[in-house]
């Protein structure tokens, strides 16, 4: 039987209704919208039964790969599970039905949540204040760099260079360029960390800041961070931290204590909001005392027991986002942090580190590891051995993993590792899952040695087989029938 799903708008006394099924007072539509904007004829919606709709979406989700299906080993991305309680809190009517232009008196709960989240993030990283506006890590970088620029302008310095380490994520130089800076690359040393001699030689009077990722993209902590901080500050420059790898530091070490002046957090990585597929992200920015006057407006202030949006910051860089940021992501991060508490957050990082080192220990014998054997939350293998022995490249290994039911890891990044396979298991995977993943990679190492043709033709079991990469990027077809 086909059910009629369309809303009968011709009926008198029709009501506004909420898509999320929340409980709102039902108001006649005419009282919400001017009648000239109301439809007079029903919208043409597909008429299908509930089971058809459900089956359609379950079928699509089966074709897809997602966090609820299996592990994502993507290094640098921290694709961990998204607790269902996060969706529950997001869906509370007081959050999901907010209008951004609602008066403050009716949005106190939302403002309190944002105020408290900023406070918790501030405390976690040891910064002086946090803005929640930026919509992604890269957007946080741009915000942070604009703050750095404004700081230098305020003291009359005209520095035009930003130093970026060569293992950095591509967004670092991109954000620096967007803010109008000349980018100078700093080399890594044989140990995989920042080369202090190279850094020293590049720190001149034109350098506005150094951008550093800590731990860096091969999972190594910058052991000399205090010395780096002193070198940078003695030069009159500022220190930026790309905080995408914060899930290695929670409750253990704080960027503010290391001397960073500005940093971004990726809530959709460290703090368990959905990630990828172009969905909303959130990249709050933390600053030290000297950058406080330049924060984006509005800032959330607490007066007595009341929360308020304040625009009273004359030197502000201005607004970085329409309204207040991606609010639903903020609710998720708040829920996650409150659910775990300080001890739980520390366990997050401890488990992320244990998981990465355990997985690495299982793979070490069959894959090359160009940098030290003890890492924090992620590691970077090289497929050089396989490429030399049988012509099987990292790309082929990644494609073959799909046949074993796993998403591919990050490959060919960072650029400093040839044939890079960059893996981050995250804290939320069990030992059993890590064992099965390691078995798959070990089996692929065997196949690469004994049956390279199989690996070179992978994937063979997925709905879409091996693509011609060049053609796919020029004649993208996202509607192929399956
Ligand atoms: C993900 C990531 C970024 C960019 O963050 P987005 O939220 O994707 O914009 C920057 N640096 C590193 C190291 C990252 O892993």
Tab-separated table of C-alpha atoms and ligand atoms in Angstrom:
chain	number	residue	atom	x	y	z
A	1	UNK	CA	0.000	0.000	0.000
A	2	UNK	CA	1.296	3.434	-0.857
A	3	UNK	CA	0.948	5.973	1.882
A	4	UNK	CA	0.367	9.571	1.071
A	5	UNK	CA	3.304	11.407	2.616
A	6	UNK	CA	2.511	14.874	1.397
A	7	UNK	CA	1.221	17.411	3.795
A	8	UNK	CA	-2.237	18.435	2.797
A	9	UNK	CA	-1.800	22.162	2.524
A	10	UNK	CA	-5.246	22.802	1.126
A	11	UNK	CA	-6.860	21.963	4.439
A	12	UNK	CA	-8.043	24.900	6.493
A	13	UNK	CA	-6.318	25.309	9.837
A	14	UNK	CA	-3.133	23.620	8.635
A	15	UNK	CA	-0.361	23.532	11.169
A	16	UNK	CA	3.384	24.235	11.131
A	17	UNK	CA	5.237	21.106	12.055
A	18	UNK	CA	8.778	20.177	12.954
A	19	UNK	CA	10.778	17.792	10.792
A	20	UNK	CA	12.717	16.466	13.753
A	21	UNK	CA	9.555	15.477	15.535
A	22	UNK	CA	10.248	17.719	18.485
A	23	UNK	CA	7.430	19.022	20.607
A	24	UNK	CA	6.599	22.586	19.646
A	25	UNK	CA	3.405	24.425	20.147
A	26	UNK	CA	1.596	23.853	16.867
A	27	UNK	CA	0.733	27.174	15.299
A	28	UNK	CA	-1.431	27.805	12.272
A	29	UNK	CA	0.899	28.331	9.279
A	30	UNK	CA	-0.734	31.688	8.521
A	31	UNK	CA	0.489	32.985	11.873
A	32	UNK	CA	4.117	32.014	11.098
A	33	UNK	CA	4.429	32.973	7.409
A	34	UNK	CA	2.732	35.753	5.421
A	35	UNK	CA	-0.008	34.103	3.402
A	36	UNK	CA	1.469	35.294	0.073
A	37	UNK	CA	4.374	32.898	0.692
A	38	UNK	CA	2.198	29.863	1.385
A	39	UNK	CA	1.726	27.216	-1.309
A	40	UNK	CA	-1.653	26.952	-2.909
A	41	UNK	CA	-1.045	23.611	-4.584
A	42	UNK	CA	0.561	20.588	-2.933
A	43	UNK	CA	4.280	20.036	-3.557
A	44	UNK	CA	4.990	17.096	-5.824
A	45	UNK	CA	6.720	14.672	-3.544
A	46	UNK	CA	7.473	11.047	-4.400
A	47	UNK	CA	4.711	8.820	-3.090
A	48	UNK	CA	6.429	5.810	-1.637
A	49	UNK	CA	5.790	3.612	1.350
A	50	UNK	CA	7.752	3.797	4.553
A	51	UNK	CA	9.450	0.454	3.902
A	52	UNK	CA	10.540	1.606	0.464
A	53	UNK	CA	12.099	4.736	1.921
A	54	UNK	CA	13.824	2.828	4.727
A	55	UNK	CA	15.124	0.163	2.338
A	56	UNK	CA	16.421	2.813	-0.040
A	57	UNK	CA	18.505	4.470	2.658
A	58	UNK	CA	19.677	1.199	4.229
A	59	UNK	CA	20.766	0.033	0.767
A	60	UNK	CA	22.700	3.264	0.210
A	61	UNK	CA	24.313	3.012	3.636
A	62	UNK	CA	25.344	-0.572	2.856
A	63	UNK	CA	27.061	0.556	-0.320
A	64	UNK	CA	28.804	3.240	1.658
A	65	UNK	CA	31.615	2.935	4.168
A	66	UNK	CA	31.082	4.667	7.476
A	67	UNK	CA	32.229	4.813	11.084
A	68	UNK	CA	29.259	2.708	12.188
A	69	UNK	CA	30.369	-0.053	9.819
A	70	UNK	CA	34.102	-0.401	10.382
A	71	UNK	CA	37.301	1.328	11.359
A	72	UNK	CA	38.843	4.246	9.484
A	73	UNK	CA	42.634	4.055	9.664
A	74	UNK	CA	43.023	7.550	8.151
A	75	UNK	CA	46.080	9.204	9.670
A	76	UNK	CA	45.832	12.881	10.638
A	77	UNK	CA	42.054	12.773	10.382
A	78	UNK	CA	41.028	11.158	13.661
A	79	UNK	CA	37.903	9.451	12.393
A	80	UNK	CA	36.508	8.034	15.572
A	81	UNK	CA	33.086	6.900	16.557
A	82	UNK	CA	30.329	9.447	17.089
A	83	UNK	CA	28.450	8.548	20.266
A	84	UNK	CA	24.713	8.387	19.668
A	85	UNK	CA	24.112	10.480	22.793
A	86	UNK	CA	25.610	13.409	20.853
A	87	UNK	CA	22.722	13.214	18.396
A	88	UNK	CA	20.252	12.987	21.252
A	89	UNK	CA	21.483	16.202	22.868
A	90	UNK	CA	21.638	17.972	19.509
A	91	UNK	CA	18.053	17.065	18.868
A	92	UNK	CA	16.729	18.601	22.088
A	93	UNK	CA	14.181	21.205	20.967
A	94	UNK	CA	15.943	24.003	22.850
A	95	UNK	CA	18.955	23.431	20.593
A	96	UNK	CA	17.562	22.115	17.320
A	97	UNK	CA	14.771	24.675	17.009
A	98	UNK	CA	16.783	27.784	17.784
A	99	UNK	CA	16.667	30.677	15.405
A	100	UNK	CA	19.945	32.579	15.153
A	101	UNK	CA	18.172	35.917	15.471
A	102	UNK	CA	16.253	34.969	18.612
A	103	UNK	CA	16.701	37.471	21.472
A	104	UNK	CA	19.306	36.560	24.084
A	105	UNK	CA	16.704	36.228	26.816
A	106	UNK	CA	15.320	33.133	25.051
A	107	UNK	CA	18.686	31.560	24.142
A	108	UNK	CA	20.390	31.509	27.532
A	109	UNK	CA	20.879	27.728	27.463
A	110	UNK	CA	22.620	27.810	24.082
A	111	UNK	CA	24.803	30.741	25.121
A	112	UNK	CA	25.688	28.972	28.362
A	113	UNK	CA	26.659	25.848	26.431
A	114	UNK	CA	28.924	27.865	24.129
A	115	UNK	CA	30.428	29.802	27.028
A	116	UNK	CA	31.147	26.623	28.994
A	117	UNK	CA	32.502	24.766	25.945
A	118	UNK	CA	34.917	27.619	25.245
A	119	UNK	CA	35.966	27.542	28.914
A	120	UNK	CA	36.571	23.784	28.820
A	121	UNK	CA	38.590	24.011	25.600
A	122	UNK	CA	40.564	26.889	27.089
A	123	UNK	CA	41.378	24.804	30.160
A	124	UNK	CA	42.221	21.664	28.129
A	125	UNK	CA	44.828	23.535	26.074
A	126	UNK	CA	45.964	26.096	28.638
A	127	UNK	CA	45.071	29.127	26.512
A	128	UNK	CA	43.743	32.512	27.711
A	129	UNK	CA	40.500	32.465	25.678
A	130	UNK	CA	38.772	30.555	22.888
A	131	UNK	CA	36.518	31.634	20.016
A	132	UNK	CA	34.092	29.040	18.682
A	133	UNK	CA	33.372	30.747	15.370
A	134	UNK	CA	35.578	29.031	12.761
A	135	UNK	CA	33.802	26.315	10.791
A	136	UNK	CA	36.755	23.947	10.269
A	137	UNK	CA	40.413	23.455	11.095
A	138	UNK	CA	41.494	25.302	7.969
A	139	UNK	CA	39.119	28.154	8.813
A	140	UNK	CA	40.627	28.198	12.329
A	141	UNK	CA	44.081	28.504	10.743
A	142	UNK	CA	42.966	31.501	8.720
A	143	UNK	CA	41.407	33.049	11.843
A	144	UNK	CA	44.594	32.420	13.855
A	145	UNK	CA	46.809	33.881	11.148
A	146	UNK	CA	44.609	36.980	10.867
A	147	UNK	CA	44.977	37.381	14.646
A	148	UNK	CA	48.762	37.136	14.258
A	149	UNK	CA	48.655	39.702	11.460
A	150	UNK	CA	46.571	42.098	13.540
A	151	UNK	CA	48.930	41.671	16.504
A	152	UNK	CA	51.952	42.662	14.391
A	153	UNK	CA	50.059	45.587	12.883
A	154	UNK	CA	49.140	46.773	16.393
A	155	UNK	CA	52.804	47.034	17.363
A	156	UNK	CA	53.741	48.623	14.055
A	157	UNK	CA	55.702	45.647	12.699
A	158	UNK	CA	55.446	44.779	9.024
A	159	UNK	CA	56.440	41.139	8.904
A	160	UNK	CA	55.475	39.325	5.719
A	161	UNK	CA	56.721	35.739	6.129
A	162	UNK	CA	55.225	32.693	7.812
A	163	UNK	CA	57.354	29.635	8.519
A	164	UNK	CA	55.686	26.259	7.928
A	165	UNK	CA	57.337	22.884	8.596
A	166	UNK	CA	57.605	20.529	5.630
A	167	UNK	CA	55.549	17.766	7.289
A	168	UNK	CA	52.597	20.167	7.729
A	169	UNK	CA	49.094	19.572	6.417
A	170	UNK	CA	48.508	21.384	3.109
A	171	UNK	CA	45.996	23.686	4.744
A	172	UNK	CA	48.824	25.398	6.723
A	173	UNK	CA	50.573	26.999	3.745
A	174	UNK	CA	47.207	27.513	2.022
A	175	UNK	CA	45.812	29.497	4.977
A	176	UNK	CA	49.040	31.489	5.273
A	177	UNK	CA	48.867	32.359	1.567
A	178	UNK	CA	45.190	33.315	1.871
A	179	UNK	CA	46.116	35.771	4.614
A	180	UNK	CA	48.689	37.316	2.280
A	181	UNK	CA	51.900	35.859	3.705
A	182	UNK	CA	54.969	34.593	1.920
A	183	UNK	CA	55.522	30.973	2.997
A	184	UNK	CA	58.955	29.738	3.978
A	185	UNK	CA	59.338	25.998	4.461
A	186	UNK	CA	61.316	24.654	7.431
A	187	UNK	CA	62.910	21.214	7.081
A	188	UNK	CA	62.437	18.211	9.320
A	189	UNK	CA	65.520	16.397	10.660
A	190	UNK	CA	66.468	12.727	10.316
A	191	UNK	CA	64.432	12.096	13.454
A	192	UNK	CA	61.203	13.383	11.837
A	193	UNK	CA	61.045	16.525	13.978
A	194	UNK	CA	61.732	20.207	13.225
A	195	UNK	CA	65.361	20.811	12.235
A	196	UNK	CA	66.485	23.461	14.723
A	197	UNK	CA	69.452	24.633	12.625
A	198	UNK	CA	67.229	25.122	9.603
A	199	UNK	CA	64.681	26.937	11.770
A	200	UNK	CA	67.393	29.200	13.228
A	201	UNK	CA	68.651	30.109	9.768
A	202	UNK	CA	65.163	31.124	8.624
A	203	UNK	CA	64.087	33.152	11.665
A	204	UNK	CA	64.732	36.703	10.547
A	205	UNK	CA	63.082	40.076	11.191
A	206	UNK	CA	60.417	39.423	8.534
A	207	UNK	CA	58.981	36.305	10.176
A	208	UNK	CA	55.534	36.880	11.702
A	209	UNK	CA	55.091	33.351	13.062
A	210	UNK	CA	56.025	29.681	12.912
A	211	UNK	CA	53.204	27.174	12.319
A	212	UNK	CA	53.817	23.848	13.969
A	213	UNK	CA	51.749	20.696	14.371
A	214	UNK	CA	52.343	18.977	17.699
A	215	UNK	CA	52.475	16.015	17.768
A	216	UNK	CA	53.376	16.288	14.113
A	217	UNK	CA	51.832	14.413	11.221
A	218	UNK	CA	54.058	11.379	11.686
A	219	UNK	CA	52.936	11.097	15.290
A	220	UNK	CA	56.066	12.536	16.929
A	221	UNK	CA	56.068	15.023	19.780
A	222	UNK	CA	58.310	18.054	19.230
A	223	UNK	CA	60.621	17.342	22.163
A	224	UNK	CA	62.400	20.674	21.804
A	225	UNK	CA	59.189	22.675	21.844
A	226	UNK	CA	60.278	24.915	24.732
A	227	UNK	CA	63.526	25.759	22.967
A	228	UNK	CA	61.621	26.339	19.691
A	229	UNK	CA	59.214	28.623	21.551
A	230	UNK	CA	62.113	30.621	22.994
A	231	UNK	CA	63.829	30.926	19.586
A	232	UNK	CA	60.606	32.101	17.948
A	233	UNK	CA	59.686	34.587	20.686
A	234	UNK	CA	63.242	35.957	20.988
A	235	UNK	CA	62.861	36.773	17.299
A	236	UNK	CA	59.681	38.764	17.986
A	237	UNK	CA	57.615	36.150	16.137
A	238	UNK	CA	54.560	34.219	17.356
A	239	UNK	CA	53.992	30.473	17.575
A	240	UNK	CA	50.913	28.835	15.985
A	241	UNK	CA	49.832	25.306	16.792
A	242	UNK	CA	47.841	23.202	14.375
A	243	UNK	CA	45.850	21.265	16.973
A	244	UNK	CA	44.436	18.579	14.681
A	245	UNK	CA	46.364	16.012	16.718
A	246	UNK	CA	45.090	17.112	20.121
A	247	UNK	CA	43.734	13.637	20.820
A	248	UNK	CA	47.309	12.667	21.703
A	249	UNK	CA	47.609	15.381	24.357
A	250	UNK	CA	44.312	15.564	26.286
A	251	UNK	CA	44.979	15.702	30.018
A	252	UNK	CA	48.690	15.096	29.385
A	253	UNK	CA	50.209	18.284	27.954
A	254	UNK	CA	48.886	21.746	27.110
A	255	UNK	CA	49.899	23.875	24.114
A	256	UNK	CA	49.588	27.039	26.237
A	257	UNK	CA	52.226	25.676	28.630
A	258	UNK	CA	54.502	24.884	25.676
A	259	UNK	CA	54.475	28.535	24.623
A	260	UNK	CA	51.964	28.540	21.760
A	261	UNK	CA	50.281	31.916	21.221
A	262	UNK	CA	47.449	30.672	19.066
A	263	UNK	CA	46.044	27.293	18.065
A	264	UNK	CA	43.037	25.665	16.504
A	265	UNK	CA	41.094	22.640	17.691
A	266	UNK	CA	39.243	20.336	15.287
A	267	UNK	CA	36.067	19.434	17.166
A	268	UNK	CA	35.159	16.997	14.380
A	269	UNK	CA	38.407	15.131	15.044
A	270	UNK	CA	39.351	15.294	18.720
A	271	UNK	CA	35.878	15.794	20.144
A	272	UNK	CA	33.812	13.200	18.282
A	273	UNK	CA	31.560	15.111	15.920
A	274	UNK	CA	30.842	13.541	12.501
A	275	UNK	CA	33.585	14.208	10.017
A	276	UNK	CA	33.939	13.996	6.286
A	277	UNK	CA	31.605	14.055	3.350
A	278	UNK	CA	31.563	17.832	3.503
A	279	UNK	CA	29.440	17.981	6.634
A	280	UNK	CA	29.788	20.841	9.080
A	281	UNK	CA	32.971	20.952	11.128
A	282	UNK	CA	34.208	23.267	13.810
A	283	UNK	CA	37.654	24.741	14.346
A	284	UNK	CA	37.668	26.880	17.513
A	285	UNK	CA	40.758	28.996	18.064
A	286	UNK	CA	42.553	29.445	21.374
A	287	UNK	CA	44.761	32.458	22.029
A	288	UNK	CA	47.266	33.659	24.597
A	289	UNK	CA	46.874	36.941	26.526
A	290	UNK	CA	48.506	39.096	23.876
A	291	UNK	CA	45.942	38.191	21.229
A	292	UNK	CA	42.838	38.729	23.397
A	293	UNK	CA	41.990	42.216	22.047
A	294	UNK	CA	41.784	40.927	18.458
A	295	UNK	CA	39.386	37.983	18.881
A	296	UNK	CA	36.495	37.747	16.407
A	297	UNK	CA	33.215	39.305	17.541
A	298	UNK	CA	30.794	38.587	18.994
A	299	UNK	CA	32.390	37.143	22.126
A	300	UNK	CA	30.203	35.443	24.710
A	301	UNK	CA	30.386	37.102	28.112
A	302	UNK	CA	28.860	36.178	31.445
A	303	UNK	CA	27.415	38.935	33.594
A	304	UNK	CA	26.232	37.567	36.910
A	305	UNK	CA	24.137	34.606	35.846
A	306	UNK	CA	23.305	35.988	32.393
A	307	UNK	CA	25.109	35.199	29.127
A	308	UNK	CA	25.445	37.828	26.451
A	309	UNK	CA	26.941	38.324	23.001
A	310	UNK	CA	29.290	41.274	23.130
A	311	UNK	CA	30.564	43.308	20.199
A	312	UNK	CA	32.586	45.578	22.436
A	313	UNK	CA	36.070	44.700	21.177
A	314	UNK	CA	37.299	47.705	19.173
A	315	UNK	CA	40.442	45.993	17.838
A	316	UNK	CA	38.676	42.771	16.818
A	317	UNK	CA	39.528	41.183	13.454
A	318	UNK	CA	35.746	41.163	12.930
A	319	UNK	CA	33.401	38.304	12.306
A	320	UNK	CA	34.727	35.011	10.878
A	321	UNK	CA	31.394	33.242	10.476
A	322	UNK	CA	27.775	34.150	10.029
A	323	UNK	CA	26.079	33.874	13.389
A	324	UNK	CA	27.989	31.865	16.005
A	325	UNK	CA	29.695	28.905	14.348
A	326	UNK	CA	28.368	25.441	13.577
A	327	UNK	CA	26.254	25.167	16.672
A	328	UNK	CA	25.255	21.496	16.370
A	329	UNK	CA	28.944	20.515	16.318
A	330	UNK	CA	29.465	22.561	19.467
A	331	UNK	CA	26.640	20.693	21.211
A	332	UNK	CA	28.248	17.373	20.246
A	333	UNK	CA	31.689	18.377	21.497
A	334	UNK	CA	30.196	19.706	24.741
A	335	UNK	CA	28.343	16.427	25.282
A	336	UNK	CA	31.467	14.380	24.598
A	337	UNK	CA	33.633	16.372	26.997
A	338	UNK	CA	31.012	16.388	29.775
A	339	UNK	CA	30.421	12.665	29.278
A	340	UNK	CA	34.106	11.816	29.730
A	341	UNK	CA	35.219	14.387	32.304
A	342	UNK	CA	38.900	15.204	32.904
A	343	UNK	CA	39.951	11.617	33.708
A	344	UNK	CA	38.073	10.243	30.733
A	345	UNK	CA	39.739	12.737	28.401
A	346	UNK	CA	43.151	11.679	29.629
A	347	UNK	CA	42.227	8.044	28.999
A	348	UNK	CA	41.234	9.036	25.440
A	349	UNK	CA	44.797	10.150	24.757
A	350	UNK	CA	46.412	7.243	26.587
A	351	UNK	CA	44.359	4.771	24.568
A	352	UNK	CA	45.028	6.602	21.297
A	353	UNK	CA	48.753	6.273	21.994
A	354	UNK	CA	48.607	2.641	23.128
A	355	UNK	CA	46.504	1.676	20.094
A	356	UNK	CA	48.879	3.343	17.637
A	357	UNK	CA	51.957	1.723	19.161
A	358	UNK	CA	50.300	-1.704	19.381
A	359	UNK	CA	49.244	-1.599	15.733
A	360	UNK	CA	52.664	-0.381	14.660
A	361	UNK	CA	54.333	-3.260	16.510
A	362	UNK	CA	52.236	-5.754	14.510
A	363	UNK	CA	53.235	-4.239	11.166
A	364	UNK	CA	56.872	-3.325	11.685
A	365	UNK	CA	58.359	-6.517	10.332
A	366	UNK	CA	56.630	-6.368	6.967
A	367	UNK	CA	56.597	-2.627	6.224
A	368	UNK	CA	59.313	0.025	6.338
A	369	UNK	CA	59.145	2.706	9.038
A	370	UNK	CA	61.429	5.608	8.163
A	371	UNK	CA	61.165	7.359	11.538
A	372	UNK	CA	61.422	6.321	15.235
A	373	UNK	CA	59.529	3.306	16.527
A	374	UNK	CA	57.735	4.948	19.432
A	375	UNK	CA	54.974	7.301	18.393
A	376	UNK	CA	52.021	9.110	19.878
A	377	UNK	CA	48.606	8.726	18.221
A	378	UNK	CA	49.606	7.808	14.640
A	379	UNK	CA	52.472	6.486	12.533
A	380	UNK	CA	53.638	6.630	8.979
A	381	UNK	CA	54.838	3.501	7.167
A	382	UNK	CA	56.472	3.478	3.770
A	383	UNK	CA	55.584	1.110	0.927
A	384	UNK	CA	59.103	1.430	-0.541
A	385	UNK	CA	60.013	-2.201	0.133
A	386	UNK	CA	56.964	-3.520	-1.775
A	387	UNK	CA	57.442	-1.045	-4.633
A	388	UNK	CA	61.073	-2.060	-5.137
A	389	UNK	CA	60.457	-5.798	-4.849
A	390	UNK	CA	57.374	-6.212	-7.047
A	391	UNK	CA	56.155	-2.849	-8.333
A	392	UNK	CA	53.216	-2.799	-5.908
A	393	UNK	CA	52.784	0.820	-4.851
A	394	UNK	CA	51.165	2.287	-1.753
A	395	UNK	CA	48.147	3.194	-3.885
A	396	UNK	CA	47.696	-0.514	-4.751
A	397	UNK	CA	48.026	-1.562	-1.101
A	398	UNK	CA	45.389	1.010	-0.154
A	399	UNK	CA	43.028	-0.265	-2.865
A	400	UNK	CA	43.548	-3.885	-1.814
A	401	UNK	CA	42.569	-2.984	1.765
A	402	UNK	CA	39.091	-2.204	0.414
A	403	UNK	CA	38.769	-5.887	-0.558
A	404	UNK	CA	39.460	-6.786	3.071
A	405	UNK	CA	36.569	-4.566	4.137
A	406	UNK	CA	38.591	-1.614	5.406
A	407	UNK	CA	38.731	2.005	4.412
A	408	UNK	CA	42.165	2.956	3.094
A	409	UNK	CA	44.585	4.859	5.318
A	410	UNK	CA	45.864	8.328	4.387
A	411	UNK	CA	48.389	7.817	1.585
A	412	UNK	CA	51.175	9.919	0.044
A	413	UNK	CA	51.010	12.310	3.002
A	414	UNK	CA	53.066	13.724	4.631
A	415	UNK	CA	55.231	14.473	1.617
A	416	UNK	CA	58.441	13.777	3.551
A	417	UNK	CA	57.780	9.996	3.522
A	418	UNK	CA	58.014	8.246	0.170
A	419	UNK	CA	55.115	5.860	-0.611
A	420	UNK	CA	53.569	7.006	2.690
A	421	UNK	CA	50.895	4.937	4.446
A	422	UNK	CA	49.784	7.048	7.347
A	423	UNK	CA	47.724	5.235	9.936
A	424	UNK	CA	45.782	6.407	12.983
A	425	UNK	CA	43.706	3.763	14.716
A	426	UNK	CA	42.242	6.209	17.303
A	427	UNK	CA	41.364	5.406	20.892
A	428	UNK	CA	37.971	3.974	20.107
A	429	UNK	CA	39.027	0.799	18.271
A	430	UNK	CA	39.269	-2.478	20.187
A	431	UNK	CA	42.297	-4.782	20.185
A	432	UNK	CA	40.234	-7.288	18.161
A	433	UNK	CA	39.580	-4.732	15.405
A	434	UNK	CA	43.242	-3.694	15.343
A	435	UNK	CA	44.282	-7.360	15.061
A	436	UNK	CA	41.997	-7.956	12.080
A	437	UNK	CA	43.210	-4.753	10.407
A	438	UNK	CA	46.858	-5.761	10.952
A	439	UNK	CA	46.157	-9.243	9.546
A	440	UNK	CA	44.759	-7.626	6.411
A	441	UNK	CA	47.871	-5.465	5.925
A	442	UNK	CA	50.161	-8.449	6.590
A	443	UNK	CA	48.196	-10.580	4.107
A	444	UNK	CA	48.572	-7.802	1.529
A	445	UNK	CA	52.339	-7.751	2.141
A	446	UNK	CA	52.332	-11.502	1.344
A	447	UNK	CA	50.229	-10.963	-1.757
A	448	UNK	CA	52.494	-8.154	-2.928
A	449	UNK	CA	55.422	-10.591	-2.742
A	450	UNK	CA	53.715	-13.683	-4.168
A	451	UNK	CA	50.890	-12.466	-6.379
A	452	UNK	CA	51.506	-8.816	-7.266
A	453	UNK	CA	49.024	-8.954	-10.173
A	454	UNK	CA	46.187	-9.430	-7.683
A	455	UNK	CA	47.145	-6.351	-5.651
A	456	UNK	CA	47.686	-4.326	-8.821
A	457	UNK	CA	44.122	-5.086	-9.965
A	458	UNK	CA	42.445	-4.354	-6.601
A	459	UNK	CA	39.767	-3.664	-5.555
A	460	UNK	CA	37.938	-6.682	-6.965
A	461	UNK	CA	35.063	-7.070	-4.489
A	462	UNK	CA	33.728	-3.506	-4.205
A	463	UNK	CA	30.656	-2.158	-6.077
A	464	UNK	CA	32.982	0.093	-8.099
A	465	UNK	CA	36.190	-1.578	-9.275
A	466	UNK	CA	39.514	0.098	-9.993
A	467	UNK	CA	39.017	3.476	-11.565
A	468	UNK	CA	41.138	5.149	-14.159
A	469	UNK	CA	42.254	7.953	-11.824
A	470	UNK	CA	43.089	10.413	-14.579
A	471	UNK	CA	39.735	9.913	-16.310
A	472	UNK	CA	37.821	9.972	-13.011
A	473	UNK	CA	39.257	13.349	-12.101
A	474	UNK	CA	38.475	14.823	-15.508
A	475	UNK	CA	35.099	13.236	-16.204
A	476	UNK	CA	33.665	12.779	-12.773
A	477	UNK	CA	30.628	10.527	-12.724
A	478	UNK	CA	29.021	10.420	-9.325
A	479	UNK	CA	25.767	8.954	-10.556
A	480	UNK	CA	26.984	5.568	-11.775
A	481	UNK	CA	24.240	3.002	-11.394
A	482	UNK	CA	25.125	0.170	-9.062
B	1	LIG	C1	42.513	17.892	9.294
B	1	LIG	C2	43.729	18.690	9.437
B	1	LIG	C3	43.724	20.059	9.147
B	1	LIG	C4	42.553	20.792	8.523
B	1	LIG	O1	41.405	20.705	9.274
B	1	LIG	P1	39.934	20.716	8.589
B	1	LIG	O2	39.052	20.698	9.763
B	1	LIG	O3	39.863	19.507	7.740
B	1	LIG	O4	39.840	21.988	7.801
B	1	LIG	C5	44.890	20.768	9.391
B	1	LIG	N1	45.990	20.161	9.864
B	1	LIG	C6	46.030	18.837	10.147
B	1	LIG	C7	47.289	18.221	10.697
B	1	LIG	C8	44.908	18.054	9.932
B	1	LIG	O5	44.934	16.742	10.179
